[in-house]
Every structure is written in C-alpha cells, then in structure tokens.
XYZ file of C-alpha atoms in Angstrom:
726
model
C 0.000 0.000 0.000
C 1.515 3.405 -0.997
C 2.471 5.805 1.835
C 0.237 8.827 2.538
C 0.774 11.892 0.347
C 2.415 13.813 3.224
C 4.888 11.029 4.021
C 8.168 10.372 2.235
C 10.482 7.395 2.642
C 14.164 8.332 2.933
C 17.532 6.987 4.046
C 19.507 9.003 6.607
C 23.283 8.702 7.006
C 25.483 9.440 10.036
C 29.281 8.965 9.945
C 30.302 5.705 11.589
C 26.777 4.263 11.699
C 24.588 2.193 9.392
C 22.162 4.317 7.343
C 18.691 4.443 8.803
C 15.504 4.017 6.752
C 12.586 6.045 7.990
C 9.362 7.715 6.966
C 9.181 11.493 7.307
C 5.835 13.102 8.023
C 5.938 16.424 6.170
C 3.280 17.860 8.493
C 5.578 17.359 11.447
C 7.972 20.222 12.407
C 11.478 19.707 11.037
C 12.974 20.147 14.525
C 10.858 17.227 15.784
C 12.074 15.016 12.929
C 15.719 15.908 13.658
C 15.151 15.185 17.363
C 13.712 11.758 16.489
C 16.706 10.969 14.266
C 19.183 12.066 16.967
C 17.450 9.944 19.601
C 17.702 6.916 17.303
C 21.492 7.258 17.408
C 21.560 8.378 21.063
C 22.772 11.872 20.189
C 22.000 14.731 22.568
C 21.549 18.454 21.837
C 19.432 17.876 18.741
C 19.249 21.681 18.281
C 22.848 21.597 17.039
C 22.040 19.170 14.225
C 20.438 19.530 10.793
C 19.664 17.432 7.719
C 21.456 17.785 4.389
C 20.895 16.376 0.912
C 23.596 13.709 0.573
C 24.876 14.681 -2.890
C 27.515 16.984 -4.352
C 25.517 20.088 -3.380
C 25.196 19.256 0.360
C 22.275 21.683 0.639
C 20.583 21.983 4.033
C 16.966 20.934 4.480
C 14.847 23.816 5.809
C 11.153 24.435 6.369
C 11.136 26.310 3.031
C 12.626 23.567 0.883
C 11.550 20.423 2.788
C 8.782 19.768 0.254
C 11.515 19.101 -2.312
C 12.399 15.860 -0.482
C 11.199 12.959 -2.628
C 10.714 9.276 -1.958
C 14.046 7.469 -2.081
C 16.125 10.546 -1.227
C 19.326 10.057 0.763
C 19.800 12.579 3.590
C 22.700 13.154 5.938
C 22.571 14.143 9.600
C 25.139 16.884 10.174
C 25.867 19.894 12.349
C 23.417 22.780 12.000
C 24.223 25.690 9.638
C 24.816 27.961 12.625
C 27.213 25.521 14.306
C 29.048 24.886 11.029
C 29.325 28.628 10.376
C 30.593 29.187 13.928
C 33.207 26.442 13.610
C 34.427 27.650 10.231
C 34.497 31.248 11.481
C 36.948 30.120 14.162
C 38.928 27.680 11.992
C 39.735 30.196 9.242
C 41.411 32.353 11.902
C 43.742 29.526 12.941
C 47.441 30.320 13.262
C 48.279 27.047 11.521
C 48.692 27.475 7.764
C 47.475 23.935 6.999
C 44.427 24.248 9.298
C 43.524 27.622 7.783
C 43.850 26.242 4.262
C 41.585 23.248 5.032
C 39.026 25.542 6.714
C 38.909 27.932 3.743
C 38.465 24.987 1.374
C 35.478 23.784 3.443
C 34.103 27.328 3.573
C 34.290 27.689 -0.211
C 32.240 24.487 -0.618
C 29.719 25.282 2.143
C 29.103 28.847 0.925
C 27.143 27.615 -2.089
C 24.236 26.852 0.272
C 22.145 29.946 1.045
C 21.124 28.680 4.511
C 24.750 28.344 5.583
C 25.665 31.598 3.809
C 23.047 33.516 5.802
C 24.408 32.169 9.107
C 28.029 32.882 8.184
C 27.171 36.403 7.029
C 25.276 36.986 10.308
C 28.566 36.237 12.104
C 30.107 39.096 10.099
C 31.921 36.521 7.985
C 32.126 38.757 4.902
C 34.003 41.403 6.891
C 36.393 38.744 8.198
C 37.168 37.543 4.659
C 37.724 41.093 3.383
C 40.065 41.796 6.304
C 41.996 38.632 5.477
C 42.308 39.808 1.881
C 43.247 43.375 2.857
C 45.788 42.617 5.548
C 45.709 39.055 6.860
C 47.340 37.487 3.831
C 50.242 39.934 4.071
C 51.584 37.904 6.999
C 52.172 35.117 4.539
C 53.827 37.256 1.862
C 57.217 36.452 3.382
C 56.403 32.768 3.143
C 55.221 33.101 -0.438
C 58.627 32.312 -1.957
C 59.034 29.085 -0.061
C 55.338 28.116 0.093
C 54.009 29.601 -3.140
C 51.513 26.797 -4.014
C 50.073 26.904 -0.496
C 49.793 30.686 -0.575
C 48.011 30.577 -3.959
C 45.522 27.985 -2.681
C 44.937 29.974 0.509
C 44.082 33.127 -1.401
C 42.128 31.214 -4.054
C 39.808 29.552 -1.503
C 39.370 32.869 0.351
C 38.245 34.633 -2.811
C 36.109 31.663 -3.917
C 34.248 31.696 -0.589
C 33.786 35.460 -0.905
C 32.381 35.170 -4.441
C 30.000 32.338 -3.466
C 28.691 34.285 -0.447
C 28.170 37.481 -2.450
C 26.417 35.549 -5.220
C 23.391 35.000 -2.924
C 22.635 38.741 -3.004
C 22.363 39.038 0.787
C 25.041 41.721 1.193
C 25.244 44.932 -0.850
C 28.360 45.481 -2.953
C 28.465 49.118 -1.829
C 29.813 48.136 1.617
C 33.408 47.427 0.574
C 36.375 49.648 1.302
C 38.863 51.185 -1.103
C 41.614 49.088 0.525
C 39.791 45.887 -0.444
C 39.301 47.094 -4.033
C 42.990 48.056 -4.248
C 44.042 44.626 -3.000
C 41.805 42.783 -5.529
C 43.031 45.092 -8.302
C 46.639 44.371 -7.321
C 46.101 40.656 -7.983
C 44.863 41.528 -11.483
C 47.711 43.953 -12.141
C 50.434 41.431 -11.240
C 51.963 39.697 -14.239
C 52.605 36.343 -12.532
C 49.564 35.408 -10.455
C 47.909 32.099 -9.635
C 45.260 31.332 -12.280
C 42.468 30.615 -9.765
C 43.238 33.841 -7.841
C 43.236 35.837 -11.076
C 39.884 34.328 -12.150
C 38.205 35.127 -8.818
C 39.692 38.642 -8.746
C 38.412 39.430 -12.222
C 34.960 38.014 -11.324
C 34.834 40.217 -8.192
C 35.815 43.351 -10.140
C 33.164 42.653 -12.795
C 30.439 42.186 -10.150
C 31.515 45.378 -8.349
C 31.306 47.427 -11.546
C 27.951 45.977 -12.655
C 26.271 46.239 -9.250
C 27.404 49.655 -8.013
C 27.977 52.943 -9.827
C 30.079 54.154 -6.901
C 32.323 51.087 -7.070
C 32.637 51.557 -10.847
C 34.486 54.831 -10.261
C 36.753 53.247 -7.642
C 37.560 50.212 -9.800
C 38.152 52.417 -12.861
C 40.810 54.297 -10.876
C 42.642 51.089 -9.979
C 42.432 49.140 -13.239
C 43.561 50.360 -16.655
C 42.987 48.723 -20.022
C 46.740 48.412 -20.409
C 46.904 46.249 -17.288
C 44.131 43.953 -18.574
C 45.521 43.483 -22.105
C 48.313 41.003 -21.115
C 45.685 38.588 -19.749
C 44.196 38.363 -23.263
C 47.530 37.392 -24.775
C 47.727 34.091 -22.888
C 46.173 30.790 -23.898
C 43.747 30.274 -20.978
C 40.282 30.947 -22.441
C 38.676 31.264 -18.990
C 41.075 34.078 -18.050
C 40.465 35.726 -21.435
C 36.702 35.486 -20.876
C 36.883 37.048 -17.409
C 39.136 39.811 -18.754
C 36.789 40.738 -21.611
C 33.902 40.626 -19.102
C 35.652 43.255 -16.938
C 36.334 45.442 -20.001
C 32.667 45.109 -21.020
C 31.490 45.998 -17.503
C 33.691 49.119 -17.431
C 32.455 50.042 -20.915
C 28.804 49.455 -20.009
C 28.860 51.471 -16.788
C 31.033 54.334 -18.060
C 29.245 57.709 -18.299
C 28.307 58.565 -21.881
C 30.890 61.329 -22.133
C 33.680 58.853 -21.206
C 32.725 56.010 -23.540
C 34.264 57.630 -26.638
C 37.423 58.320 -24.642
C 37.524 54.682 -23.521
C 37.001 53.545 -27.132
C 40.059 55.596 -28.196
C 42.133 53.936 -25.449
C 40.961 50.479 -26.596
C 41.973 51.394 -30.154
C 45.387 52.666 -29.033
C 46.015 49.445 -27.094
C 44.992 47.462 -30.211
C 42.380 45.500 -28.251
C 40.572 44.459 -31.423
C 43.628 42.925 -33.110
C 44.695 41.224 -29.857
C 41.239 39.622 -29.487
C 41.250 38.634 -33.172
C 44.680 36.998 -32.929
C 44.528 35.420 -29.472
C 40.833 34.575 -29.116
C 38.856 34.445 -32.375
C 41.665 32.892 -34.455
C 42.984 30.785 -31.599
C 43.060 26.982 -32.135
C 40.832 26.627 -29.038
C 37.107 26.565 -29.981
C 35.164 29.530 -28.596
C 32.789 28.423 -25.811
C 29.349 29.947 -25.167
C 30.491 32.324 -22.437
C 33.322 33.725 -24.529
C 30.925 34.077 -27.478
C 28.564 36.025 -25.214
C 31.307 38.387 -24.033
C 32.463 38.992 -27.625
C 28.848 39.712 -28.582
C 28.538 42.218 -25.702
C 31.779 43.939 -26.760
C 30.514 44.071 -30.359
C 27.210 45.660 -29.249
C 28.940 48.206 -26.997
C 31.272 49.213 -29.834
C 28.392 49.716 -32.256
C 26.473 51.666 -29.607
C 29.191 54.325 -29.827
C 27.555 55.224 -33.151
C 24.273 56.097 -31.441
C 25.265 59.703 -30.753
C 25.933 60.431 -34.456
C 22.896 58.365 -35.458
C 20.627 60.571 -33.328
C 22.273 63.906 -34.274
C 20.458 66.007 -36.865
C 22.456 68.031 -39.335
C 22.366 71.765 -38.817
C 21.823 73.259 -42.318
C 23.498 76.478 -41.121
C 26.678 74.758 -39.854
C 29.413 75.530 -42.374
C 31.701 72.685 -41.202
C 28.927 70.162 -41.836
C 28.073 71.754 -45.187
C 31.744 71.468 -46.170
C 31.425 67.666 -45.966
C 28.741 67.803 -48.671
C 30.973 70.086 -50.747
C 33.753 67.504 -50.345
C 31.451 64.739 -51.641
C 30.717 66.881 -54.698
C 34.400 67.714 -55.220
C 35.533 64.063 -55.122
C 32.699 62.886 -57.399
C 33.080 65.506 -60.130
C 36.732 66.501 -59.607
C 35.896 70.197 -59.278
C 37.481 72.812 -57.075
C 35.413 75.376 -55.199
C 34.939 78.255 -57.622
C 36.052 81.694 -56.471
C 33.296 84.112 -55.601
C 33.838 86.150 -58.750
C 33.618 83.132 -61.048
C 30.210 83.616 -62.654
C 26.937 84.831 -61.269
C 25.402 83.541 -58.033
C 22.456 82.144 -59.970
C 24.768 80.205 -62.266
C 26.661 78.689 -59.344
C 23.397 77.730 -57.595
C 22.193 76.085 -60.807
C 25.457 74.141 -61.090
C 25.308 73.026 -57.445
C 21.688 71.939 -57.855
C 22.593 69.900 -60.934
C 25.471 68.165 -59.157
C 23.451 67.453 -55.990
C 20.783 65.896 -58.180
C 23.443 63.647 -59.721
C 24.625 62.732 -56.220
C 21.119 61.461 -55.530
C 19.968 63.818 -52.780
C 16.225 64.322 -52.315
C 16.617 68.050 -51.700
C 18.703 69.274 -54.662
C 18.851 72.874 -53.498
C 19.917 72.242 -49.904
C 20.975 68.590 -49.384
C 21.715 69.309 -45.701
C 17.952 68.945 -45.130
C 18.213 65.235 -46.089
C 20.276 64.600 -42.952
C 17.758 66.052 -40.493
C 15.969 62.685 -40.293
C 16.933 60.634 -37.213
C 17.914 57.911 -37.337
C 20.341 57.858 -39.191
C 21.186 61.574 -38.804
C 24.834 62.538 -39.280
C 25.959 58.892 -39.272
C 24.802 58.568 -42.897
C 26.926 61.563 -43.938
C 29.929 60.117 -42.054
C 29.527 56.849 -43.978
C 29.251 58.627 -47.328
C 32.414 60.652 -46.692
C 34.311 57.521 -45.573
C 33.225 55.709 -48.752
C 34.208 58.670 -50.940
C 37.679 58.969 -49.349
C 38.644 55.322 -48.760
C 36.936 53.716 -51.770
C 37.199 56.644 -54.143
C 37.134 54.700 -57.418
C 33.982 52.777 -56.442
C 32.350 56.005 -55.231
C 33.073 57.911 -58.445
C 31.961 54.971 -60.579
C 28.606 54.661 -58.773
C 27.866 58.403 -58.955
C 28.874 58.840 -62.614
C 27.224 55.584 -63.672
C 23.900 56.679 -62.246
C 24.132 60.273 -63.424
C 24.448 58.992 -67.004
C 21.220 56.961 -66.776
C 17.714 58.167 -67.396
C 16.269 59.985 -64.391
C 13.786 57.252 -63.555
C 16.434 54.482 -63.732
C 19.183 56.120 -61.711
C 19.996 54.713 -58.270
C 20.102 57.841 -56.061
C 23.367 57.569 -54.099
C 22.418 60.121 -51.428
C 18.971 58.732 -50.673
C 20.272 55.138 -50.848
C 23.096 55.887 -48.392
C 20.731 57.451 -45.868
C 18.233 54.576 -46.018
C 20.998 51.947 -46.043
C 22.653 53.444 -42.947
C 19.291 53.377 -41.174
C 18.797 49.736 -42.189
C 22.268 48.683 -41.008
C 21.633 50.335 -37.633
C 18.407 48.319 -37.343
C 20.142 45.060 -38.310
C 22.966 45.598 -35.790
C 20.547 47.037 -33.174
C 22.614 50.153 -32.609
C 21.556 51.841 -29.356
C 20.070 48.726 -27.726
C 21.517 47.132 -24.576
C 23.162 43.718 -25.024
C 21.007 40.679 -24.335
C 21.810 38.469 -21.341
C 21.599 35.211 -23.318
C 22.798 36.108 -26.818
C 26.013 34.677 -28.330
C 25.558 36.219 -31.785
C 28.913 37.880 -32.428
C 30.309 38.276 -35.955
C 34.052 37.597 -36.356
C 34.259 39.908 -39.384
C 33.563 42.987 -37.225
C 36.790 42.279 -35.314
C 38.926 42.339 -38.476
C 38.895 46.123 -39.062
C 39.143 49.225 -36.859
C 36.368 50.894 -38.906
C 34.243 47.801 -39.368
C 30.869 49.582 -39.523
C 32.066 51.986 -42.207
C 33.584 49.115 -44.213
C 30.347 47.173 -43.765
C 28.493 50.157 -45.228
C 30.906 50.424 -48.177
C 30.313 46.791 -49.136
C 26.541 47.136 -48.773
C 26.201 50.381 -50.772
C 27.975 48.683 -53.694
C 25.641 45.702 -53.266
C 22.651 48.053 -53.367
C 23.826 49.612 -56.635
C 24.431 46.143 -58.142
C 21.001 44.861 -57.057
C 19.347 48.019 -58.439
C 20.826 47.270 -61.872
C 19.900 43.567 -61.684
C 16.292 44.495 -60.846
C 16.236 47.181 -63.589
C 14.594 49.277 -60.932
C 13.053 52.724 -61.288
C 12.566 55.357 -58.581
C 9.142 53.832 -57.790
C 10.875 50.530 -56.923
C 13.150 52.041 -54.268
C 11.489 50.300 -51.294
C 11.410 46.960 -53.118
C 15.147 47.201 -53.796
C 15.810 48.004 -50.125
C 13.819 44.921 -49.075
C 15.869 42.692 -51.382
C 19.144 44.239 -50.150
C 18.081 43.668 -46.530
C 17.389 40.012 -47.314
C 20.760 39.643 -49.056
C 22.599 41.160 -46.066
C 20.706 39.081 -43.483
C 21.299 35.840 -45.381
C 25.015 36.593 -45.779
C 25.368 37.516 -42.085
C 23.633 34.300 -41.023
C 26.538 32.368 -42.583
C 28.909 34.038 -40.057
C 31.697 35.086 -42.470
C 35.140 35.297 -40.844
C 36.194 38.426 -42.700
C 34.746 41.351 -44.636
C 36.126 39.861 -47.867
C 34.317 36.613 -47.122
C 31.131 38.600 -46.463
C 31.553 40.323 -49.833
C 32.060 36.935 -51.490
C 28.885 35.556 -49.905
C 26.941 38.557 -51.216
C 28.257 37.886 -54.740
C 26.534 34.496 -54.575
C 23.271 36.095 -53.436
C 22.326 37.953 -56.600
C 18.775 39.135 -57.208
C 18.166 36.068 -59.391
C 19.310 33.789 -56.563
C 17.083 35.624 -54.060
C 14.109 35.089 -56.378
C 14.876 31.358 -56.548
C 15.144 31.142 -52.756
C 11.899 33.051 -52.305
C 10.138 30.866 -54.827
C 11.235 27.695 -53.044
C 10.214 29.082 -49.651
C 7.000 30.808 -50.601
C 3.712 29.013 -50.421
C 1.683 29.641 -53.552
C -1.267 31.423 -52.001
C -3.218 31.716 -55.244
C -3.940 27.986 -55.356
C -5.348 27.956 -51.839
C -8.052 30.618 -51.901
C -10.993 28.836 -53.501
C -13.854 27.780 -51.230
C -13.411 23.990 -51.610
C -9.726 24.333 -50.726
C -10.506 26.492 -47.696
C -13.041 23.902 -46.512
C -10.430 21.165 -46.917
C -7.952 23.266 -44.910
C -10.466 23.637 -42.068
C -11.024 19.880 -42.063
C -7.294 19.063 -41.972
C -6.375 21.724 -39.386
C -7.414 19.759 -36.236
C -5.350 16.759 -37.423
C -2.273 18.958 -37.897
C -2.796 20.627 -34.508
C -2.932 17.210 -32.839
C 0.294 16.261 -34.629
C 1.994 19.446 -33.354
C 0.695 18.760 -29.847
C 2.181 15.244 -29.878
C 5.511 16.618 -31.112
C 5.583 19.166 -28.278
C 4.810 16.527 -25.664
C 7.466 14.209 -27.121
C 10.012 17.043 -26.846
C 9.018 17.591 -23.205
C 9.561 13.879 -22.610
C 13.100 14.208 -24.028
C 13.705 17.114 -21.643
C 15.795 20.291 -21.753
C 18.778 21.641 -19.834
C 18.093 25.093 -18.391
C 20.680 27.523 -17.053
C 20.228 29.124 -13.658
C 20.594 32.857 -14.196
C 22.628 34.564 -11.487
C 24.530 37.818 -11.128
C 27.693 35.858 -11.918
C 27.477 34.155 -15.303
C 30.728 32.280 -15.702
C 30.242 29.648 -13.021
C 27.269 28.182 -14.826
C 24.717 26.201 -12.874
C 22.334 23.953 -14.744
C 19.129 22.084 -14.058
C 17.204 19.626 -16.192
C 13.476 19.105 -16.611
C 11.568 16.442 -18.546
C 8.067 15.023 -18.741
C 7.394 11.396 -17.830
C 6.374 9.099 -20.737
C 2.813 8.839 -19.353
C 2.569 12.668 -19.353
C 1.624 12.749 -15.666
C 4.773 14.012 -13.903
C 7.486 16.627 -14.509
C 10.879 15.337 -13.312
C 13.549 17.958 -12.585
C 16.809 18.386 -10.707
C 20.138 20.226 -10.566
C 23.145 19.223 -12.667
C 26.839 19.833 -12.124
C 27.432 20.552 -15.816
C 25.612 20.769 -19.118
C 24.608 17.190 -20.088
C 25.502 15.357 -23.276
C 22.206 13.857 -24.452
C 19.155 12.993 -22.348
C 19.226 12.790 -18.561
C 17.465 9.652 -17.172
C 14.428 10.105 -14.913
C 15.991 8.350 -11.952
C 18.807 10.920 -11.732
C 16.284 13.762 -11.369
C 15.275 13.841 -7.702
C 12.371 16.305 -7.850
C 8.875 15.662 -9.195
C 5.865 17.825 -9.949
C 2.564 16.072 -10.812
C 0.934 17.629 -13.876
C -2.415 17.452 -12.042
C -1.047 19.996 -9.504
C -0.217 22.600 -12.165
C -2.643 25.511 -12.073
C -1.284 27.840 -14.734
C 1.641 28.757 -16.989
C 2.853 32.354 -16.574
C 5.141 34.076 -19.085
C 7.266 37.218 -19.410
C 7.337 40.001 -16.854
C 4.560 38.382 -14.773
C 6.973 35.601 -13.738
C 8.152 35.949 -10.124
C 11.842 35.527 -11.032
C 11.567 38.411 -13.531
C 10.299 40.795 -10.848
C 13.613 40.560 -8.988
C 16.165 43.270 -9.648
C 19.613 42.437 -10.981
C 22.218 43.485 -13.495
C 20.688 43.253 -16.995
C 17.913 40.999 -15.613
C 15.174 43.214 -16.996
C 16.595 42.859 -20.500
C 13.848 42.509 -23.079
C 15.181 39.265 -24.562
C 15.443 37.591 -21.140
C 11.823 38.560 -20.422
C 10.799 36.946 -23.710
C 12.396 33.626 -22.653
C 11.010 33.504 -19.099
C 8.063 31.370 -17.977
C 6.865 29.874 -14.699
C 4.623 27.007 -13.644
C 2.190 27.831 -10.820
C 1.247 24.882 -8.624
C -0.259 24.178 -5.220
C -0.623 27.277 -3.031
C 1.340 29.975 -4.858
C 4.409 27.777 -5.428
C 6.373 28.367 -8.639
C 8.807 26.433 -10.811
C 10.741 29.098 -12.715
C 12.332 28.662 -16.143
C 14.479 30.740 -18.481
C 14.610 28.962 -21.831
C 17.997 28.701 -23.599
C 16.462 30.139 -26.777
C 13.160 31.144 -28.399
C 12.665 27.692 -29.920
C 12.804 25.918 -26.533
C 10.585 28.629 -25.003
C 7.881 27.951 -27.595
C 8.214 24.165 -27.237
C 7.834 24.262 -23.443
C 5.040 26.829 -23.214
C 3.125 24.983 -25.946
C 3.684 21.610 -24.298
C 2.658 22.831 -20.832
C -0.462 24.515 -22.245
C -1.314 21.287 -24.107
C -1.025 19.339 -20.838
C -3.454 21.798 -19.243
C -5.869 21.459 -22.157
C -5.266 25.036 -23.297
C -4.584 26.427 -26.746
C -1.009 26.475 -28.066
C -0.443 30.072 -29.153
C 3.309 30.431 -29.744
C 4.826 31.811 -32.959
C 6.504 28.440 -33.436
C 3.095 26.694 -33.466
C 1.806 29.116 -36.112
C 4.892 28.503 -38.261
C 4.585 24.724 -37.889
C 0.887 24.867 -38.676
C 1.515 26.862 -41.873
C 4.353 24.578 -42.989
C 2.643 21.258 -42.268
C -0.742 22.417 -43.548
C 0.811 23.670 -46.777
C 2.669 20.376 -47.261
C -0.411 18.279 -46.505
C -2.567 20.360 -48.858
C -0.054 20.050 -51.685
C 0.155 16.282 -51.201
C -3.623 15.885 -51.243
C -3.986 18.102 -54.317
C -1.127 16.484 -56.224
C -3.487 14.537 -58.474
C -5.413 17.714 -59.324
C -2.437 19.493 -60.882
C -3.450 21.642 -63.884
C -7.123 20.957 -63.144
C -9.286 23.990 -62.500
C -11.103 23.592 -59.192
C -14.523 25.254 -59.417
C -15.548 27.851 -56.853
C -18.859 26.057 -56.251
C -19.583 22.315 -56.207
C -21.203 20.860 -59.343
C -25.031 21.018 -59.321
C -26.886 17.971 -58.049
C -28.887 16.444 -60.959
C -32.672 16.160 -60.763
C -34.152 12.975 -59.445
C -34.857 10.384 -62.181
C -38.481 9.841 -63.284
C -38.371 6.252 -61.997
C -36.073 3.927 -60.111
C -36.487 0.845 -62.298
C -32.718 0.612 -62.650
C -32.421 -0.159 -58.951
C -32.358 -3.864 -58.276
C -31.639 -6.187 -55.403
C -28.399 -8.119 -55.779
C -29.925 -10.989 -53.842
C-alpha cells in the first residue's frame, strides 16, 4: 500500500553508523524530525544538528525547501548551519597554515548553500574575509617564496568563498572599502599570479562594476585597459573570458561622455587585433560564455555610433556643409569656384545639378536630407568615408547613375541614408546587449572601422542589385527589401572576414534571391478557392494534434536550463523532462551541461501535472520581478516562464532560446488542455498544412477547381434501374 501523500520514505546517514531508513511526516515540524533521528542514534543536543541532501551540493533541508524531499532521497545528519558557520568562522582564523587552508576549502564548498551563507554572514563573515584579503594574507607574503603553491591555494579559496557568499545577493556590494578594491586590483595587475586567484579577482571586479555605480568609479581608478591586455595574450580561455567581461562591464557602466574616450584607449592598445589573434583565431574553440562576451563587446562598440545616429544636421553649420561640398568635389573633380567666377544664380544652378546627380532628395539644400533621425549625421559620415577610402567605387557609382535616365538612376544620397538606417536596425545600434545572446560576428573584429567598411560593401551591393532588378525610382522600397534580405542571409553564414562577407553577397544575386523566395514561398493563389478552404479547415485539427504530440514528445526528451545569477561564468544547470505517461514533470540540478538525455531516476524532484494551475510568461513571472544586473533585458523577459502549482508555489524557467521557449510553453499549455499560441506553433501549422494540402492536391495538378460544387442532378423519373443483388 503506498504511503500517505504527506509522508516520504528516505535513508539518513550518520558517519560511523549504518544508514537508517525512515518515513518522514511532512506535516511534522522539522525540529521534531531531527530530534527523532538524533534519539535513534543516542545523540543529545538535537538543536545543534540539521539534515542535508547527501549529494555533491550538500544543501541543508529547511522548512522552506523540505517539500523538495522525494521518496528514495538520501539525507545526511550533520551539524546545524549555525554551528558549522561558527566552527568555520573560528577555523579560518587559525594560526596554523594547513588548518587555515583546510578551513577555507570547506568554507568555499559550504558557501554555495544559502542557509549556511546567511548564518556565516550573520557572524560578520564577509568582513572577516575582506580583512583577510586586505591585511591578513600579508603575513604570509614572506612565506610566499618558499610556500608559493600553499599561498596561492589559501588566497584562491578565500576569494572563492567570498564570491560564493556574495552571489546570494544578501550583502550589498556598496559596503566594501577602497583598501579591499585596491588589493583585488593588485592581484589583477600582477603579471605572474595564480590562475584561480586571477579568475576570482576578475569576477569580483566585474560584479563590483555591474552592481554599483560608486564602485565603478573606484575600480576604474585602480584598473587600466593596459593592465588587462596582457591577460588576453595568454592561452587560458577562462582568463580571457573574465578579462573581456571586466572590459565590457567598465564600458557598459562608463558615463556617456567617457565612452568615446575609452574607445580611443581600446583602439590605441589594439584591443581588437589582440582579441582577433589570441581569441577568435585561436586553435581553441570559442565556448558559449566567450561568445557572449564577444557579442557584448561588439554591441557596446556599435552603440558608440548612437550619438551620431541621433544627431540632426544643422543646415546652417558651415563645417557640416563642407562635408557635402567635399562629396561633390571628389565625385566631379571640381574645385570650389572663387566668388567672382560667374553669377550667383549660375553657381546655384550648377550646385543643384550636381546634388541631383549625387542622388539627394533636396537638390537645393541637401543638408535637409540629414535632419531625419535615425540615421542623422551617421549617414553623412559613412558617405564621406566611402568617398575617401573607396574613391574609385564612389566615383563609378555616382557617374554611372548620373548617365542613366532619371527614372532608372539609383540615387546615391537617398540610398546611403536609407541603407545606414537599415544597417543600424540590423545591428541594433543603441540597444543594450542581451543576457543570453552569443551572436557575435568575427568579421567585425577584423577592421578598426568595421561599420564603415560594412556600409561600403553594402552600398555597392545596393547599386548592383538596383541594376539587376532594372529598378526605377518607384521601386526604391522593393530594392531596399531585397538588399536587406541579401545582407541578413550573408550575415547568417557568419563570415570570418569582410572579404568573405563580400564573397557571400556575390553568390546572393537578385536572381538567386528570387529562386530562394520561390522555393520558400507558399503559392497562395492555389489555396483561396472555397473547396480548398473547406479542406484546410477539415485538416487543421489533425495537424494541430500532430503538433501537440511533437511538443509533448520534446518535453519527454527534456531540456537543460541555465540558472541565471549575477555571476554568469560559473554556470549552474538544471534539467526538466516530462514522464512518458505525461503525468509528472521530473527535474533536478546538474553539475554541468549534459551530453544527451538525462534519465528520470537521476532527477530527484517531481511535480505532478495534475497539480499545475497555470503557466505564466514574461514580466509576470516571479523571477523576472527581482532586480539584478541586466535581468530586466527585453530578450530575457521573452524567454522567461513559470509554472504555478499548489498554493502559490512556482517552478521558474528561463529557456535557452526562443525555440525551446515555444516548445515548453506549448507543451505545458497542451497538458493543461489550453490552446497552443506560440509563434513556433503558427509557423509549424503553416508549414505542415501547406505540405499536406499540396500532397492531397497532387493529383489535381493543372485541373481547375470550381468555386462552387457541381449542381446535383434532378431525381430520375423512376427507379427501375435499382435492383436487389440478392
């Protein structure tokens, strides 16, 4: 007979004794259960004991998480969090180097548990660790030469414990002294430093910068880009990742007026070429975290263009007008005429003619064209760069179009403005980096002026596509749509260099785009007649059931989710999957990202589907209401969902990508008998329905399907032709 719902069967371990099997009544106070266990082994002072999960995590069982205990769990009787914290607090102050080292190692492991962390912090443990970093370790500096490995481990475990404790968000980052920041910075600034110490130090500096504007200023005074650069020139990808993360944090939190200055320093220190040589072109494959940091750096660099993108041209500003004069001079090889050279009217007429050839909308005063934001002055900057650095291509495009008929010319000025605006949209200039994105493009790290070079390639593509389409001025928007598709398809192939990008575009001519569109497009004309629409309505429920089964099958396979924390690089994972009978969700923590499926029996936690009340998405999720660095990012909100069960209990998810988000929200809604409404479901429905329709109508090819069914003939005058077979 199964045990009652509020009773779980577990095994409890105690060092030096045989494990004890017992039933735990979840309605009973936890202190009473611990007392009962202690009495079974004749242990007094049960208040000084606690129960732990007997796995690699060693998490304490509390009244808050006791419901996570499942049948068959193995628990361990151990000292209470307070007693453990008290003992470790004393042990890490030991005068013995070996005892201190062992204590700090235990502290680093124990600090991952929030229950222990709270007790240790209540004993002012954070202050003790910071004091040890600031001054305590100096006592061992003299011993460093003869006991260097021991010293490195001592400092490494101290910093690891500090990072783990701070990761729980219990203590504010604003509480730390300048002396502590200086000490951490000194570990980063040293050329020969223990790898583990360097990793922890960089992680601490990044968290300080991201979590406190005040600490940003203090860290910025202690750390220079020049001191961080050498860490990128090594071969340890983890150190490189942490280093780029600190640079990104400093970049992200810098006041707007200092970002351009910081960008100049990065250029002077040749950060881009160092990253290209030592990271992107390194033999070591780039992992997800490094890809994310490179993506963030890419976004922050492009965001430097936002100021020019949102700056309107002042038609009265002579310096800005001179740029337009320079474009005219380079294109038509003319010098500025002296004031006495012809009448004013003649000069105006000549300027108007040339500005028309340059493709500006306003021929009289082209400065007006650049008052639209975006792209503002950024478009003019791109045009001048193209004219100066790719002069032959610039002159060819302008003269080629000025020799065509008016309606067939590709207006260079208007095209450049619209193209710059499009490129800003594609690269999301001005938007904050996403927390989960890894979409960096290696080609943007191959040139100091990558955006301008990107523009130069694309403006030549636009002119080529215009000719291939034999476009007129009325087709301008159509041409821009084709060019956008060409650029997006070429970027999706992740070219390694700008030349490779250009080569990919050569293979994506207008003719090729038409072929791709034709193969992808569903022929809508064949599917609009009434009989076809009726057939679609009849097939639709079958397709929806097929999609539902696919979603449930995917849930049965399971997915690995990442636990989002303020510290990204020490990734924590958990896995969730649906049981084959669709009645239970199995989930549990993992030490690392799994290769393939995770079996049910290794997932300790269960949630009956019958207990699920609702699926909540986006900003309504409880874990999205918490504040944290970049946590309110739009893309993270779009991947968040929660399962509400029992009395206001939640199981919180952040999907690894949009595809998994759609699969899980659809699958959970299907389990609850609700409609599947994700974009992925709509796409699948369109694809499968189109395929099924085409298969069913295959035999009717080239046959005209009437709008109305054929008329039913009149009844015959008699039924003599009907006979009984028997």
